[in-house]
XYZ file of C-alpha atoms in Angstrom:
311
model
C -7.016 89.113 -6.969
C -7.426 85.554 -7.071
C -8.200 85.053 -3.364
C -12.166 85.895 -3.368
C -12.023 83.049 -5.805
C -10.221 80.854 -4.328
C -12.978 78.146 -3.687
C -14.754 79.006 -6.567
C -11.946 77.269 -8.437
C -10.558 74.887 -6.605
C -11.684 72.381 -8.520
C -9.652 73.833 -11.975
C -6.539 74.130 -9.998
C -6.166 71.216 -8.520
C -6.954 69.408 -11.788
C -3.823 70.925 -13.114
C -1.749 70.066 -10.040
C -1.499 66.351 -9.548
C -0.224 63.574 -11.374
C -3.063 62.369 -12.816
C -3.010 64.332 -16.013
C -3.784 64.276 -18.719
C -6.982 63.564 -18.735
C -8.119 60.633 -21.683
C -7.462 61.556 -24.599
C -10.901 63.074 -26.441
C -11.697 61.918 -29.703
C -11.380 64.829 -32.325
C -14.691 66.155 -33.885
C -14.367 65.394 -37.743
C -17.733 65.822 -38.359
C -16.879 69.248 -40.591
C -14.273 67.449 -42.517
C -15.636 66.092 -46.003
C -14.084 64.012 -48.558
C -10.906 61.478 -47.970
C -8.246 63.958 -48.835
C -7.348 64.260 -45.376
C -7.149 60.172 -44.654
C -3.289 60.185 -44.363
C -2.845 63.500 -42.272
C -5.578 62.715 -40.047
C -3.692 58.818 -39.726
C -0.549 60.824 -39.037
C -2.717 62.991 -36.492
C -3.796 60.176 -34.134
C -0.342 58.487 -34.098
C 1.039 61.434 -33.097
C -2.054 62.639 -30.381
C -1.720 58.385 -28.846
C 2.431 58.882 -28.556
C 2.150 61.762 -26.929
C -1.000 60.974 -24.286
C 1.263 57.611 -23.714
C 4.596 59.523 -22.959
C 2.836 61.563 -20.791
C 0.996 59.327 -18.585
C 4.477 57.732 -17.793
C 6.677 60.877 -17.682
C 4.116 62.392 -15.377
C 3.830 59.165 -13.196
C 7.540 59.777 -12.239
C 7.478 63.612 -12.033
C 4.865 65.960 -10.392
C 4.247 69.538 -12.003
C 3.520 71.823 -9.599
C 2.386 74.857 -11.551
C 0.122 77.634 -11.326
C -3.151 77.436 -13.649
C -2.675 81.547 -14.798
C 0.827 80.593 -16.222
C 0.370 77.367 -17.506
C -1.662 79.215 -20.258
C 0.092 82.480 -20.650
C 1.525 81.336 -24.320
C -2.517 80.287 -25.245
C -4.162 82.492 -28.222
C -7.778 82.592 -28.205
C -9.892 82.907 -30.946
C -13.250 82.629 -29.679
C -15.191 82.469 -33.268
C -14.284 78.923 -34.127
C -13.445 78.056 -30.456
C -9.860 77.597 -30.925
C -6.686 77.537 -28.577
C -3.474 77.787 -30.311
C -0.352 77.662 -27.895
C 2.189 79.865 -29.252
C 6.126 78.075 -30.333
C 8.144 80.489 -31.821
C 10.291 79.586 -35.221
C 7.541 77.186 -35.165
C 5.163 79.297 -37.688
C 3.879 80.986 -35.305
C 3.585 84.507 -37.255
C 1.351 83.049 -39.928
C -0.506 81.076 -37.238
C -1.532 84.748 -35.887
C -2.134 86.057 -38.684
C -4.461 83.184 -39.391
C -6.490 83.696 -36.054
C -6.823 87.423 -36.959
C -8.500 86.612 -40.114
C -10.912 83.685 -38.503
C -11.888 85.909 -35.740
C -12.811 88.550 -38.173
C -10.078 91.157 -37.961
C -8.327 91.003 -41.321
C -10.374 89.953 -44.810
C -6.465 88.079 -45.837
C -3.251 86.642 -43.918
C -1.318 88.512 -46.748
C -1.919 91.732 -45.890
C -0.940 91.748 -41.958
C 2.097 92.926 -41.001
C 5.126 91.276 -38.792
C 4.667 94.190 -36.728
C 0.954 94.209 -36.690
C 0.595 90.654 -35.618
C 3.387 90.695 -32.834
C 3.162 93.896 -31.365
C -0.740 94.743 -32.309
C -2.158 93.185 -29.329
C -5.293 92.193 -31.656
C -5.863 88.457 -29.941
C -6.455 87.501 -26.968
C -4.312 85.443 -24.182
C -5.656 82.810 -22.208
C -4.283 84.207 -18.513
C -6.286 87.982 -19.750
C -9.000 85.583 -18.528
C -11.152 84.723 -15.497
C -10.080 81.478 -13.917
C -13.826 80.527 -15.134
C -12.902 81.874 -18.692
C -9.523 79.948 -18.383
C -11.618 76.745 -17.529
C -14.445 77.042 -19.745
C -12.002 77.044 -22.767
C -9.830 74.828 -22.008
C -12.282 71.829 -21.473
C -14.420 72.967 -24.834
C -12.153 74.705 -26.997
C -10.031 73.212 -30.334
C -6.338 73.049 -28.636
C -3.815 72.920 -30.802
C 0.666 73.340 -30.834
C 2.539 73.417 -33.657
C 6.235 72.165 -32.968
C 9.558 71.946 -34.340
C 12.525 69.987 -34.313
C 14.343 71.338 -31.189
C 17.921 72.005 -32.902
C 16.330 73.232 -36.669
C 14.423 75.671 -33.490
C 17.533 76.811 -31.853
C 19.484 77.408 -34.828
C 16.470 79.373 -36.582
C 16.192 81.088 -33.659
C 20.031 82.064 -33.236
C 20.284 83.572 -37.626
C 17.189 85.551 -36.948
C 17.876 87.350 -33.890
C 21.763 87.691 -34.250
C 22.719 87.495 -37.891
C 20.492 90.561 -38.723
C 20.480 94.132 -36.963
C 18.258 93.541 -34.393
C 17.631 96.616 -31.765
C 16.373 94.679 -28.700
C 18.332 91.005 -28.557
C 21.831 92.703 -29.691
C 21.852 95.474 -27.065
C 20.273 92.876 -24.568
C 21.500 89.475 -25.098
C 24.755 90.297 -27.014
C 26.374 92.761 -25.117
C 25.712 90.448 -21.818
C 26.619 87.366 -24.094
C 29.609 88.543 -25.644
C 31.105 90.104 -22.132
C 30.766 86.798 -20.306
C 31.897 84.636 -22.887
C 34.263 86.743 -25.361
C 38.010 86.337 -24.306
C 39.798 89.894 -25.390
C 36.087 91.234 -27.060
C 37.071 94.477 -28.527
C 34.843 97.873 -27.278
C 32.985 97.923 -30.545
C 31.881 94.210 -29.701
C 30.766 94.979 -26.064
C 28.836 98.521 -27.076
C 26.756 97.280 -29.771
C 26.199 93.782 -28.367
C 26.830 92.756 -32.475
C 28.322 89.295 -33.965
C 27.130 86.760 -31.543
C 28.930 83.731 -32.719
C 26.494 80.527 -32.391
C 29.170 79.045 -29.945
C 28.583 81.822 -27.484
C 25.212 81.604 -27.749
C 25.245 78.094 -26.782
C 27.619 78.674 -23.943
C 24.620 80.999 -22.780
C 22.483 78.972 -23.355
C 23.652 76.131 -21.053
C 24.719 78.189 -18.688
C 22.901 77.680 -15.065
C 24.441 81.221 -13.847
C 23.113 83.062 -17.098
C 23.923 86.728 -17.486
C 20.585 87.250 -19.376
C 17.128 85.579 -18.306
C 15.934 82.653 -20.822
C 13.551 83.782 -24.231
C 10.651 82.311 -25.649
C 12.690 81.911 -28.992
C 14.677 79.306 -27.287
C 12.474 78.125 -24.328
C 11.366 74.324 -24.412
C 8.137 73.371 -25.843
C 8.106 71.515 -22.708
C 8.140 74.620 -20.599
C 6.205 77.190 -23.156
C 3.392 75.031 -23.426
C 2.841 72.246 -20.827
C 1.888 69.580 -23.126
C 1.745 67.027 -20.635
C -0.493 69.402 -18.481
C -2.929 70.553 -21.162
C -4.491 67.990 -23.192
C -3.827 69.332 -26.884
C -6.435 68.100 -29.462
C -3.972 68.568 -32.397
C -0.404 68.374 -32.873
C 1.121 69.979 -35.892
C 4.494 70.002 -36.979
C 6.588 72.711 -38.264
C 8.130 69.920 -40.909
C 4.480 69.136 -42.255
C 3.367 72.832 -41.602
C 0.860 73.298 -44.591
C -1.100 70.612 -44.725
C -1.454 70.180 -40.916
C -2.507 73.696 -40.696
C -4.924 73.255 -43.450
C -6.400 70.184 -42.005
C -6.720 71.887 -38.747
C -8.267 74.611 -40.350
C -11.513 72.095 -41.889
C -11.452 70.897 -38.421
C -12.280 73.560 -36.786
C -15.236 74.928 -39.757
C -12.951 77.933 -41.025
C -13.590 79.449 -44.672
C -13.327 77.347 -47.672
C -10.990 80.129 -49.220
C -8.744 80.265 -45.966
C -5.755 78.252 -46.262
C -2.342 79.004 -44.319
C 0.332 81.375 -45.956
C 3.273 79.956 -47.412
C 5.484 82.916 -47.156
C 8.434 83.485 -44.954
C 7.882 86.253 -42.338
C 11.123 88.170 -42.177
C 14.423 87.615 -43.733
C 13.255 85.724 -46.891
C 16.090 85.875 -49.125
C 17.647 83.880 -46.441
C 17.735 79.864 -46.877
C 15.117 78.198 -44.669
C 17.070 76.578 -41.088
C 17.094 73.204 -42.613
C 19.137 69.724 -41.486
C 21.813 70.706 -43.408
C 22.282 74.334 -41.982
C 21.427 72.984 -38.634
C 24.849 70.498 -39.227
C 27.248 73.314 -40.474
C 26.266 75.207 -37.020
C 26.616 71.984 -34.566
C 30.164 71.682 -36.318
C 31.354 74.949 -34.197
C 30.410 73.188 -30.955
C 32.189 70.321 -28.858
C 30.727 67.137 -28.693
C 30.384 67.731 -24.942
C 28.450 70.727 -26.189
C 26.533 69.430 -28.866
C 25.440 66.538 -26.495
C 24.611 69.389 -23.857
C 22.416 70.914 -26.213
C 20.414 67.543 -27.099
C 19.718 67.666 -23.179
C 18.786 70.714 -22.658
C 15.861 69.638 -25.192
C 15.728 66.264 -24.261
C 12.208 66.421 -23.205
C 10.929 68.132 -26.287
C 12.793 64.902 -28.667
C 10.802 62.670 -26.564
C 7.274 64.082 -26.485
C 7.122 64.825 -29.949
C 8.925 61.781 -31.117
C 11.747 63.864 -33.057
C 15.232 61.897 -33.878
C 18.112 62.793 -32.158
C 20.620 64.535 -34.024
């Protein structure tokens, strides 16, 4: 499909091939931002926009990236309205984040009235790759892009209580029963049928596993690999730890509603306590410290780009 255009978009390609990215680093448009409310996250904003554009022009000076232009963007929501690009990290807020795109490009009046269901299985936004490579282009060098991270272990350990501490009908017949047959010693029929009672050490062992029984998930992929951020040139970085008021300063950025302002609520499981430090501490204390320390690696990249502490 892509061969008629071949020359057409050379030029887009190989711009996302070399070493040479990313390109400088654009000043943010503020001009829709009023008062000095904002002073400190916008402060926190550039620090965070320079460290990044800085690790990258070294990290990528050592390493080339050969990837394909289609996939680089396959995790990119559109939302043509307010011309924004939001690259999807799950257990990073992402849920509210849709639901937020679905009311600024005019397909719910309120974020509070979507439902989990609705905004991951609806197929109400757009994805970058859905596309022309001229589409792709176009957005990418005038659109608002923006990735909202996490720290990588609170992530992993979010990511491991939702899908394997609740009934789950797709990761337990998947991912458990292939989990808990590789890695189980003596796991009893009940175990291996249902694919039920991952224990986070499995998981891990999974996880780090080069020969894995089960293909990698977006709940657990790097940030690194989800959403190229040395590749794309993201205008904003948000943080899952500062989540409100980065979204809400993103959202004056970008000219959305007064009255719009990003949901507070927990998407599923909300009785349950928020993956904090603390619960991230009482899970790393089932793991070796050879395992633990695999674990950092495995997300080493994402620590670095996003300047997060090492556990």
């Amino acid at each position: 499909q892509l061969s008629g255009q071949q020359k057409m978009s050379e030029s887009p390609l190989s711009q996302f091939r070399g070493t040479n990215l990313p390109p400088g680093l654009h000043p943010l448009n503020k001009t829709l931002v009023k008062g000095s409310e904002w002073k400190d996250v916008d402060s926190t904003q550039e620090k965070r926009r320079s460290f990044l554009h800085d690790f990258c022009k070294k990290y990528n000076s050592r390493k080339k990236l050969q990837t394909h232009l289609v996939h680089l963007v396959s995790r990119i929501y559109v939302e043509d309205r307010h011309k924004v690009l939001y690259c999807e990290v799950p257990k990073a807020g992402c849920s509210n984040w849709k639901r937020v795109l679905m009311v600024l490009n005019g397909l719910a009046a309120s974020a509070h009235n979507i439902s989990h269901d609705d905004v991951h299985y609806g197929k109400h936004l757009r994805r970058l790759d859905s596309y022309d490579l001229k589409g792709i282009y176009t957005r990418l060098n005038t659109y608002t892009k923006t990735i909202f991270v996490r720290d990588p272990m609170e992530r992993l350990v979010s990511a491991f209580r939702d899908k394997f501490e609740h009934p789950n009908s797709y990761y337990h017949p998947v991912f458990g029963k292939a989990i808990i047959k590789k890695y189980r010693l003596n796991a009893n029929k009940e175990a291996l049928k249902t694919g039920s009672g991952v224990k986070f050490k499995e998981f891990i062992q999974y996880l780090l596993d080069s020969h894995r029984p089960v293909g990698m998930d977006i709940h657990w992929e790097q940030v690194s690999k989800l959403c190229y951020p040395c590749l794309i040139n993201y205008d904003f970085i948000g943080k899952f730890e500062t989540l409100e008021e980065d979204a809400n300063y993103f959202l004056r950025l970008v000219g959305a509603p007064a009255e719009l302002k990003f949901p507070k609520f927990k998407d599923r499981h909300s009785s349950d306590e928020r993956t904090s430090a603390e619960v991230v501490r009482q899970y790393l204390k089932e793991l070796s410290k050879e395992e633990r320390q695999l674990a950092y690696d495995f997300y080493y990249l994402d620590y670095l780009m996003f300047n997060y502490t090492s556990p």
